[in-house]
């Protein structure tokens, strides 16, 4: 008995303990044999010896169970130690999220116009030819209508190529005066350093009674807006053409990388083109049944702004979700 108790106490592993259990309680184990030999004893000795044997058996069984629990607890403790992670190495700051540069830029643009009481309008991404082209005075032969540039659906609908159709939808929905911007995604069949098949634009439209809205207003607004976005830059309006505005202009800012001296980013011109604008073409008003009004409109690419603000070299990297790029904007 003493011998077994010592063996159990000295046992170091579950395997060893299992071995002892078999030796004690197995079919051919110690107790099986002892009870077997009990049969050979004289009848008067049997009860006493059997009682002692049973006591010993219960005691050893309990000791074995207790030891087993101890060894399992030790095993768990050992494993926890081995698999322990040093949590102090985990930098909480590296888990902080941040706005994507495109979204950050979009928010900044929207904030500017909200402060001026512009409404935010939206329209469908799958558009009709009428809203995307026809009503915007984009004639049938216009290159933007080309299969090369526009994603067409089988039913003749298309993915809007710009946010300008929201101008039409807004004017159809309500009477002048209108002051609105419309941010959202647009789609074109393009893919290179400065073009992706999906990108974001912000459209702007102001319409009021004839004589209340002028190109001078537009110029003041955009100069102020661009300085809000890019800091102390020079702003220049260049005559241009858009079917939905007349006159039309493209707007440049002095290059924020070289301050107008000329560098690779501005193709050594000192200027960066940032948006298109103009006075709303009378044909557009005709398409929505507006009379005796005038207005101005503008449109810009959000990713282009984001690239300039955050100095991102390749437009496509804004779409890749690469954490090495995104973590720089935390
Ligand atoms: N819709 C034009 C484009 O996608 C951008 C634009 C230019 C919008 C002039 C306007 C505007 O509202 O007046 O290229």
mmCIF file of C-alpha atoms and ligand atoms in Angstrom:
data_model
loop_
_atom_site.group_PDB
_atom_site.id
_atom_site.type_symbol
_atom_site.label_atom_id
_atom_site.label_comp_id
_atom_site.label_asym_id
_atom_site.label_seq_id
_atom_site.Cartn_x
_atom_site.Cartn_y
_atom_site.Cartn_z
ATOM 1 C CA UNK A 1 0.000 0.000 0.000
ATOM 2 C CA UNK A 2 2.645 2.423 1.078
ATOM 3 C CA UNK A 3 4.579 1.565 -2.077
ATOM 4 C CA UNK A 4 1.592 2.454 -4.330
ATOM 5 C CA UNK A 5 0.906 5.693 -2.511
ATOM 6 C CA UNK A 6 4.518 6.750 -2.969
ATOM 7 C CA UNK A 7 4.465 5.817 -6.612
ATOM 8 C CA UNK A 8 1.353 7.915 -7.235
ATOM 9 C CA UNK A 9 2.797 10.886 -5.339
ATOM 10 C CA UNK A 10 6.066 10.741 -7.311
ATOM 11 C CA UNK A 11 4.331 10.416 -10.655
ATOM 12 C CA UNK A 12 5.237 13.245 -13.085
ATOM 13 C CA UNK A 13 3.089 12.668 -16.138
ATOM 14 C CA UNK A 14 -0.378 11.550 -17.167
ATOM 15 C CA UNK A 15 1.109 8.634 -19.142
ATOM 16 C CA UNK A 16 2.963 7.378 -16.083
ATOM 17 C CA UNK A 17 -0.192 7.736 -13.994
ATOM 18 C CA UNK A 18 -2.218 5.775 -16.521
ATOM 19 C CA UNK A 19 0.380 3.014 -16.267
ATOM 20 C CA UNK A 20 -0.067 2.895 -12.491
ATOM 21 C CA UNK A 21 -3.840 2.852 -12.894
ATOM 22 C CA UNK A 22 -3.612 -0.212 -15.138
ATOM 23 C CA UNK A 23 -1.228 -1.944 -12.754
ATOM 24 C CA UNK A 24 -3.654 -1.323 -9.886
ATOM 25 C CA UNK A 25 -7.114 -1.609 -11.384
ATOM 26 C CA UNK A 26 -6.616 -3.380 -14.728
ATOM 27 C CA UNK A 27 -8.075 -6.830 -15.409
ATOM 28 C CA UNK A 28 -4.768 -8.432 -14.479
ATOM 29 C CA UNK A 29 -3.852 -5.707 -12.020
ATOM 30 C CA UNK A 30 -2.994 -5.751 -8.345
ATOM 31 C CA UNK A 31 -6.554 -5.590 -7.016
ATOM 32 C CA UNK A 32 -7.881 -8.186 -9.492
ATOM 33 C CA UNK A 33 -5.220 -10.586 -8.228
ATOM 34 C CA UNK A 34 -5.782 -9.771 -4.558
ATOM 35 C CA UNK A 35 -9.538 -10.356 -4.857
ATOM 36 C CA UNK A 36 -8.834 -13.570 -6.776
ATOM 37 C CA UNK A 37 -6.587 -14.891 -4.019
ATOM 38 C CA UNK A 38 -9.253 -13.932 -1.490
ATOM 39 C CA UNK A 39 -11.213 -16.938 -2.664
ATOM 40 C CA UNK A 40 -8.516 -19.281 -1.375
ATOM 41 C CA UNK A 41 -8.587 -17.904 2.150
ATOM 42 C CA UNK A 42 -10.475 -19.600 4.980
ATOM 43 C CA UNK A 43 -14.040 -18.325 5.181
ATOM 44 C CA UNK A 44 -13.644 -16.640 8.571
ATOM 45 C CA UNK A 45 -10.751 -14.448 7.334
ATOM 46 C CA UNK A 46 -12.509 -13.394 4.150
ATOM 47 C CA UNK A 47 -14.746 -10.520 5.406
ATOM 48 C CA UNK A 48 -11.937 -8.749 7.243
ATOM 49 C CA UNK A 49 -9.417 -9.002 4.402
ATOM 50 C CA UNK A 50 -12.053 -8.048 1.817
ATOM 51 C CA UNK A 51 -12.954 -4.969 3.868
ATOM 52 C CA UNK A 52 -9.310 -3.877 4.080
ATOM 53 C CA UNK A 53 -8.822 -4.493 0.394
ATOM 54 C CA UNK A 54 -11.862 -2.394 -0.488
ATOM 55 C CA UNK A 55 -10.698 0.458 1.747
ATOM 56 C CA UNK A 56 -7.268 0.373 0.129
ATOM 57 C CA UNK A 57 -8.820 0.238 -3.303
ATOM 58 C CA UNK A 58 -11.026 3.287 -2.668
ATOM 59 C CA UNK A 59 -8.182 5.227 -1.130
ATOM 60 C CA UNK A 60 -5.810 4.536 -4.020
ATOM 61 C CA UNK A 61 -8.527 5.291 -6.536
ATOM 62 C CA UNK A 62 -9.163 8.674 -4.903
ATOM 63 C CA UNK A 63 -5.423 9.427 -4.767
ATOM 64 C CA UNK A 64 -5.089 8.533 -8.411
ATOM 65 C CA UNK A 65 -7.973 10.811 -9.367
ATOM 66 C CA UNK A 66 -6.587 13.675 -7.319
ATOM 67 C CA UNK A 67 -3.173 13.264 -8.902
ATOM 68 C CA UNK A 68 -4.745 13.171 -12.335
ATOM 69 C CA UNK A 69 -6.514 16.511 -11.761
ATOM 70 C CA UNK A 70 -3.246 18.009 -10.534
ATOM 71 C CA UNK A 71 -1.333 16.810 -13.585
ATOM 72 C CA UNK A 72 -3.986 18.119 -16.011
ATOM 73 C CA UNK A 73 -3.914 21.538 -14.322
ATOM 74 C CA UNK A 74 -0.118 21.531 -14.575
ATOM 75 C CA UNK A 75 -0.299 20.585 -18.251
ATOM 76 C CA UNK A 76 -2.703 23.472 -19.017
ATOM 77 C CA UNK A 77 -0.532 25.909 -17.110
ATOM 78 C CA UNK A 78 2.526 24.732 -19.050
ATOM 79 C CA UNK A 79 0.762 25.152 -22.391
ATOM 80 C CA UNK A 80 -0.482 28.627 -21.483
ATOM 81 C CA UNK A 81 3.079 29.609 -20.631
ATOM 82 C CA UNK A 82 4.373 28.264 -23.941
ATOM 83 C CA UNK A 83 1.692 29.973 -26.023
ATOM 84 C CA UNK A 84 1.732 33.219 -24.125
ATOM 85 C CA UNK A 85 1.705 36.360 -26.280
ATOM 86 C CA UNK A 86 3.521 39.451 -25.170
ATOM 87 C CA UNK A 87 0.630 41.896 -25.406
ATOM 88 C CA UNK A 88 2.862 44.833 -24.636
ATOM 89 C CA UNK A 89 4.310 44.412 -28.137
ATOM 90 C CA UNK A 90 0.942 45.104 -29.757
ATOM 91 C CA UNK A 91 0.808 48.765 -30.684
ATOM 92 C CA UNK A 92 -2.771 49.918 -30.191
ATOM 93 C CA UNK A 93 -2.066 52.890 -32.455
ATOM 94 C CA UNK A 94 -1.439 50.532 -35.377
ATOM 95 C CA UNK A 95 -5.064 49.388 -35.116
ATOM 96 C CA UNK A 96 -6.551 52.839 -35.476
ATOM 97 C CA UNK A 97 -8.653 53.312 -38.583
ATOM 98 C CA UNK A 98 -8.788 56.402 -40.753
ATOM 99 C CA UNK A 99 -10.759 57.809 -43.639
ATOM 100 C CA UNK A 100 -9.593 56.759 -47.071
ATOM 101 C CA UNK A 101 -7.923 59.751 -48.789
ATOM 102 C CA UNK A 102 -10.670 59.830 -51.419
ATOM 103 C CA UNK A 103 -13.379 59.958 -48.763
ATOM 104 C CA UNK A 104 -11.438 62.517 -46.727
ATOM 105 C CA UNK A 105 -11.195 64.740 -49.803
ATOM 106 C CA UNK A 106 -14.858 64.225 -50.670
ATOM 107 C CA UNK A 107 -15.854 65.203 -47.116
ATOM 108 C CA UNK A 108 -13.725 68.326 -47.257
ATOM 109 C CA UNK A 109 -15.318 69.387 -50.545
ATOM 110 C CA UNK A 110 -18.832 68.690 -49.270
ATOM 111 C CA UNK A 111 -18.174 70.590 -46.029
ATOM 112 C CA UNK A 112 -17.248 73.714 -47.981
ATOM 113 C CA UNK A 113 -20.496 73.741 -49.916
ATOM 114 C CA UNK A 114 -22.679 72.767 -46.974
ATOM 115 C CA UNK A 115 -21.366 75.850 -45.183
ATOM 116 C CA UNK A 116 -22.685 77.892 -48.149
ATOM 117 C CA UNK A 117 -26.098 76.227 -47.816
ATOM 118 C CA UNK A 118 -25.864 74.090 -50.949
ATOM 119 C CA UNK A 119 -28.146 71.049 -51.052
ATOM 120 C CA UNK A 120 -26.668 67.595 -51.583
ATOM 121 C CA UNK A 121 -28.376 65.766 -54.451
ATOM 122 C CA UNK A 122 -27.893 62.245 -55.757
ATOM 123 C CA UNK A 123 -28.945 60.289 -58.822
ATOM 124 C CA UNK A 124 -28.848 56.705 -60.116
ATOM 125 C CA UNK A 125 -25.557 55.158 -61.222
ATOM 126 C CA UNK A 126 -27.287 53.281 -64.038
ATOM 127 C CA UNK A 127 -28.570 56.087 -66.229
ATOM 128 C CA UNK A 128 -30.563 56.647 -69.404
ATOM 129 C CA UNK A 129 -29.022 58.123 -72.514
ATOM 130 C CA UNK A 130 -31.356 61.088 -72.006
ATOM 131 C CA UNK A 131 -29.938 62.139 -68.625
ATOM 132 C CA UNK A 132 -26.305 61.266 -69.268
ATOM 133 C CA UNK A 133 -26.102 62.765 -72.784
ATOM 134 C CA UNK A 134 -29.190 64.024 -74.557
ATOM 135 C CA UNK A 135 -30.502 66.544 -72.026
ATOM 136 C CA UNK A 136 -26.961 67.769 -71.410
ATOM 137 C CA UNK A 137 -26.692 68.869 -75.018
ATOM 138 C CA UNK A 138 -24.225 66.091 -75.803
ATOM 139 C CA UNK A 139 -24.845 65.453 -79.471
ATOM 140 C CA UNK A 140 -25.009 61.957 -80.946
ATOM 141 C CA UNK A 141 -21.513 62.153 -82.414
ATOM 142 C CA UNK A 142 -19.873 63.245 -79.136
ATOM 143 C CA UNK A 143 -16.843 61.034 -78.314
ATOM 144 C CA UNK A 144 -18.065 60.455 -74.736
ATOM 145 C CA UNK A 145 -20.919 58.426 -76.238
ATOM 146 C CA UNK A 146 -18.461 56.103 -77.910
ATOM 147 C CA UNK A 147 -18.514 52.426 -76.929
ATOM 148 C CA UNK A 148 -14.843 52.949 -76.116
ATOM 149 C CA UNK A 149 -15.565 55.309 -73.245
ATOM 150 C CA UNK A 150 -18.948 54.299 -71.863
ATOM 151 C CA UNK A 151 -20.115 51.079 -70.210
ATOM 152 C CA UNK A 152 -23.428 50.165 -71.845
ATOM 153 C CA UNK A 153 -25.974 47.704 -70.476
ATOM 154 C CA UNK A 154 -27.788 45.286 -72.793
ATOM 155 C CA UNK A 155 -31.069 47.181 -72.405
ATOM 156 C CA UNK A 156 -29.506 50.408 -73.706
ATOM 157 C CA UNK A 157 -28.956 51.908 -70.273
ATOM 158 C CA UNK A 158 -25.447 52.895 -69.272
ATOM 159 C CA UNK A 159 -23.249 53.526 -66.250
ATOM 160 C CA UNK A 160 -23.179 57.285 -65.855
ATOM 161 C CA UNK A 161 -19.915 58.751 -67.165
ATOM 162 C CA UNK A 162 -20.210 61.887 -65.045
ATOM 163 C CA UNK A 163 -22.329 63.399 -62.262
ATOM 164 C CA UNK A 164 -23.842 65.973 -64.644
ATOM 165 C CA UNK A 165 -27.084 63.958 -65.136
ATOM 166 C CA UNK A 166 -27.952 64.892 -61.544
ATOM 167 C CA UNK A 167 -28.228 68.508 -62.795
ATOM 168 C CA UNK A 168 -31.081 67.402 -65.061
ATOM 169 C CA UNK A 169 -32.789 65.251 -62.440
ATOM 170 C CA UNK A 170 -32.620 68.050 -59.861
ATOM 171 C CA UNK A 171 -34.043 70.638 -62.252
ATOM 172 C CA UNK A 172 -36.857 68.270 -63.232
ATOM 173 C CA UNK A 173 -37.674 67.693 -59.577
ATOM 174 C CA UNK A 174 -37.826 71.282 -58.434
ATOM 175 C CA UNK A 175 -38.240 74.874 -59.470
ATOM 176 C CA UNK A 176 -35.450 77.450 -59.421
ATOM 177 C CA UNK A 177 -33.615 78.771 -57.487
ATOM 178 C CA UNK A 178 -31.198 75.859 -57.185
ATOM 179 C CA UNK A 179 -27.951 75.599 -55.314
ATOM 180 C CA UNK A 180 -26.697 72.076 -55.173
ATOM 181 C CA UNK A 181 -23.727 69.792 -55.339
ATOM 182 C CA UNK A 182 -23.808 66.126 -56.215
ATOM 183 C CA UNK A 183 -20.970 63.860 -55.106
ATOM 184 C CA UNK A 184 -20.730 60.252 -56.269
ATOM 185 C CA UNK A 185 -19.093 57.550 -58.358
ATOM 186 C CA UNK A 186 -18.895 57.640 -62.163
ATOM 187 C CA UNK A 187 -17.693 55.039 -64.665
ATOM 188 C CA UNK A 188 -15.566 55.057 -67.799
ATOM 189 C CA UNK A 189 -13.705 52.481 -69.807
ATOM 190 C CA UNK A 190 -10.248 53.800 -68.908
ATOM 191 C CA UNK A 191 -7.299 52.363 -67.052
ATOM 192 C CA UNK A 192 -3.860 53.950 -66.743
ATOM 193 C CA UNK A 193 -1.739 56.071 -64.370
ATOM 194 C CA UNK A 194 -4.380 58.780 -64.147
ATOM 195 C CA UNK A 195 -7.601 56.924 -65.059
ATOM 196 C CA UNK A 196 -9.618 54.142 -63.389
ATOM 197 C CA UNK A 197 -12.905 52.591 -64.580
ATOM 198 C CA UNK A 198 -14.666 53.972 -61.505
ATOM 199 C CA UNK A 199 -13.870 57.258 -59.834
ATOM 200 C CA UNK A 200 -15.726 60.007 -58.010
ATOM 201 C CA UNK A 201 -16.907 63.408 -59.093
ATOM 202 C CA UNK A 202 -18.595 66.340 -57.443
ATOM 203 C CA UNK A 203 -20.993 68.288 -59.615
ATOM 204 C CA UNK A 204 -22.183 71.768 -58.783
ATOM 205 C CA UNK A 205 -25.185 73.689 -60.083
ATOM 206 C CA UNK A 206 -26.591 77.120 -59.294
ATOM 207 C CA UNK A 207 -29.685 78.393 -61.112
ATOM 208 C CA UNK A 208 -31.688 81.544 -60.485
ATOM 209 C CA UNK A 209 -33.806 84.166 -62.247
ATOM 210 C CA UNK A 210 -32.106 85.686 -65.247
ATOM 211 C CA UNK A 211 -29.579 88.339 -64.265
ATOM 212 C CA UNK A 212 -29.022 87.070 -60.726
ATOM 213 C CA UNK A 213 -26.223 84.618 -61.508
ATOM 214 C CA UNK A 214 -23.090 85.590 -63.400
ATOM 215 C CA UNK A 215 -19.763 84.215 -64.497
ATOM 216 C CA UNK A 216 -18.200 86.612 -61.989
ATOM 217 C CA UNK A 217 -20.063 84.793 -59.181
ATOM 218 C CA UNK A 218 -18.783 81.470 -60.494
ATOM 219 C CA UNK A 219 -15.234 82.776 -60.658
ATOM 220 C CA UNK A 220 -15.341 84.147 -57.119
ATOM 221 C CA UNK A 221 -16.844 80.932 -55.762
ATOM 222 C CA UNK A 222 -14.315 78.613 -57.390
ATOM 223 C CA UNK A 223 -11.317 80.763 -56.470
ATOM 224 C CA UNK A 224 -12.418 80.757 -52.856
ATOM 225 C CA UNK A 225 -13.163 77.032 -52.945
ATOM 226 C CA UNK A 226 -9.807 76.109 -54.497
ATOM 227 C CA UNK A 227 -7.887 78.161 -51.930
ATOM 228 C CA UNK A 228 -9.863 76.398 -49.210
ATOM 229 C CA UNK A 229 -8.811 73.050 -50.691
ATOM 230 C CA UNK A 230 -5.203 73.754 -51.713
ATOM 231 C CA UNK A 231 -4.080 76.711 -49.658
ATOM 232 C CA UNK A 232 -2.583 79.890 -51.054
ATOM 233 C CA UNK A 233 -2.651 79.101 -54.794
ATOM 234 C CA UNK A 234 -3.182 81.165 -57.891
ATOM 235 C CA UNK A 235 -6.281 80.291 -59.893
ATOM 236 C CA UNK A 236 -6.615 80.666 -63.651
ATOM 237 C CA UNK A 237 -9.632 80.244 -65.947
ATOM 238 C CA UNK A 238 -8.927 79.006 -69.474
ATOM 239 C CA UNK A 239 -11.574 79.126 -72.214
ATOM 240 C CA UNK A 240 -12.696 75.595 -73.050
ATOM 241 C CA UNK A 241 -15.648 73.650 -74.360
ATOM 242 C CA UNK A 242 -18.320 71.528 -72.704
ATOM 243 C CA UNK A 243 -21.594 70.816 -74.503
ATOM 244 C CA UNK A 244 -23.642 71.670 -71.413
ATOM 245 C CA UNK A 245 -22.053 75.069 -70.695
ATOM 246 C CA UNK A 246 -21.564 78.213 -72.750
ATOM 247 C CA UNK A 247 -19.159 79.838 -72.234
ATOM 248 C CA UNK A 248 -17.061 77.055 -70.690
ATOM 249 C CA UNK A 249 -13.786 77.171 -68.842
ATOM 250 C CA UNK A 250 -11.218 74.845 -67.448
ATOM 251 C CA UNK A 251 -9.722 75.923 -64.165
ATOM 252 C CA UNK A 252 -6.063 75.554 -63.204
ATOM 253 C CA UNK A 253 -4.261 76.192 -59.935
ATOM 254 C CA UNK A 254 -0.610 77.135 -59.704
ATOM 255 C CA UNK A 255 1.363 73.926 -59.167
ATOM 256 C CA UNK A 256 1.418 73.099 -55.456
ATOM 257 C CA UNK A 257 4.579 71.022 -55.861
ATOM 258 C CA UNK A 258 6.852 73.654 -57.442
ATOM 259 C CA UNK A 259 4.811 76.793 -56.660
ATOM 260 C CA UNK A 260 4.483 77.538 -60.333
ATOM 261 C CA UNK A 261 8.164 77.277 -61.266
ATOM 262 C CA UNK A 262 7.603 74.137 -63.343
ATOM 263 C CA UNK A 263 8.154 70.483 -62.421
ATOM 264 C CA UNK A 264 7.380 66.943 -63.553
ATOM 265 C CA UNK A 265 3.906 66.879 -61.974
ATOM 266 C CA UNK A 266 2.749 70.012 -63.835
ATOM 267 C CA UNK A 267 4.591 69.001 -67.034
ATOM 268 C CA UNK A 268 6.784 72.078 -66.552
ATOM 269 C CA UNK A 269 3.854 74.433 -67.134
ATOM 270 C CA UNK A 270 3.559 75.646 -63.539
ATOM 271 C CA UNK A 271 -0.207 74.900 -63.636
ATOM 272 C CA UNK A 272 -2.424 71.974 -62.655
ATOM 273 C CA UNK A 273 -5.831 71.508 -64.250
ATOM 274 C CA UNK A 274 -8.405 70.819 -61.537
ATOM 275 C CA UNK A 275 -11.953 71.285 -62.821
ATOM 276 C CA UNK A 276 -14.387 72.228 -65.572
ATOM 277 C CA UNK A 277 -17.120 74.841 -65.372
ATOM 278 C CA UNK A 278 -19.236 77.344 -67.242
ATOM 279 C CA UNK A 279 -22.589 79.066 -67.613
ATOM 280 C CA UNK A 280 -25.366 76.520 -68.161
ATOM 281 C CA UNK A 281 -26.116 76.187 -71.884
ATOM 282 C CA UNK A 282 -29.638 77.381 -72.865
ATOM 283 C CA UNK A 283 -30.261 73.988 -74.491
ATOM 284 C CA UNK A 284 -29.945 72.339 -71.083
ATOM 285 C CA UNK A 285 -32.620 74.634 -69.640
ATOM 286 C CA UNK A 286 -34.776 73.890 -72.672
ATOM 287 C CA UNK A 287 -34.480 70.144 -72.011
ATOM 288 C CA UNK A 288 -35.939 70.576 -68.520
ATOM 289 C CA UNK A 289 -38.475 73.272 -69.452
ATOM 290 C CA UNK A 290 -36.839 76.098 -67.473
ATOM 291 C CA UNK A 291 -37.481 79.627 -68.761
ATOM 292 C CA UNK A 292 -36.008 83.049 -67.911
ATOM 293 C CA UNK A 293 -33.226 81.670 -65.772
ATOM 294 C CA UNK A 294 -29.507 81.446 -65.958
ATOM 295 C CA UNK A 295 -26.954 79.578 -63.949
ATOM 296 C CA UNK A 296 -23.536 78.099 -63.676
ATOM 297 C CA UNK A 297 -22.221 74.599 -63.229
ATOM 298 C CA UNK A 298 -18.946 72.904 -62.434
ATOM 299 C CA UNK A 299 -17.581 69.406 -62.119
ATOM 300 C CA UNK A 300 -14.443 67.943 -60.602
ATOM 301 C CA UNK A 301 -12.736 64.603 -60.065
ATOM 302 C CA UNK A 302 -12.334 63.752 -56.380
ATOM 303 C CA UNK A 303 -9.425 61.328 -56.848
ATOM 304 C CA UNK A 304 -7.518 63.992 -58.775
ATOM 305 C CA UNK A 305 -7.964 66.365 -55.817
ATOM 306 C CA UNK A 306 -6.960 63.607 -53.387
ATOM 307 C CA UNK A 307 -3.830 62.838 -55.402
ATOM 308 C CA UNK A 308 -2.775 66.467 -55.327
ATOM 309 C CA UNK A 309 -3.613 67.003 -51.646
ATOM 310 C CA UNK A 310 -1.916 63.796 -50.490
ATOM 311 C CA UNK A 311 0.774 63.683 -53.185
ATOM 312 C CA UNK A 312 -0.151 60.242 -54.494
ATOM 313 C CA UNK A 313 1.720 59.420 -57.700
ATOM 314 C CA UNK A 314 -0.450 56.681 -59.205
ATOM 315 C CA UNK A 315 -4.245 57.129 -59.188
ATOM 316 C CA UNK A 316 -4.727 53.360 -59.197
ATOM 317 C CA UNK A 317 -3.096 53.028 -55.783
ATOM 318 C CA UNK A 318 -6.143 54.779 -54.279
ATOM 319 C CA UNK A 319 -8.201 51.729 -55.292
ATOM 320 C CA UNK A 320 -5.886 48.927 -54.215
ATOM 321 C CA UNK A 321 -6.544 48.967 -50.459
ATOM 322 C CA UNK A 322 -2.840 48.476 -49.759
ATOM 323 C CA UNK A 323 -2.370 49.158 -46.042
ATOM 324 C CA UNK A 324 1.126 50.545 -46.619
ATOM 325 C CA UNK A 325 -0.440 53.426 -48.535
ATOM 326 C CA UNK A 326 -3.493 53.824 -46.299
ATOM 327 C CA UNK A 327 -1.540 53.825 -43.015
ATOM 328 C CA UNK A 328 0.177 57.027 -44.071
ATOM 329 C CA UNK A 329 -3.115 58.881 -43.726
ATOM 330 C CA UNK A 330 -3.887 57.996 -40.114
HETATM 331 N N1 LIG B 1 -19.099 66.502 -66.687
HETATM 332 C C1 LIG B 1 -17.758 66.925 -67.000
HETATM 333 C C2 LIG B 1 -16.834 65.723 -67.090
HETATM 334 O O1 LIG B 1 -17.152 64.708 -66.606
HETATM 335 C C3 LIG B 1 -17.237 67.866 -65.951
HETATM 336 C C4 LIG B 1 -17.939 69.170 -65.983
HETATM 337 C C5 LIG B 1 -17.463 70.213 -66.722
HETATM 338 C C6 LIG B 1 -19.114 69.360 -65.279
HETATM 339 C C7 LIG B 1 -18.074 71.423 -66.794
HETATM 340 C C8 LIG B 1 -19.765 70.580 -65.311
HETATM 341 C C9 LIG B 1 -19.230 71.615 -66.083
HETATM 342 O O2 LIG B 1 -20.874 70.809 -64.661
HETATM 343 O O3 LIG B 1 -19.884 72.824 -66.143
HETATM 344 O O4 LIG B 1 -15.791 65.828 -67.641
#
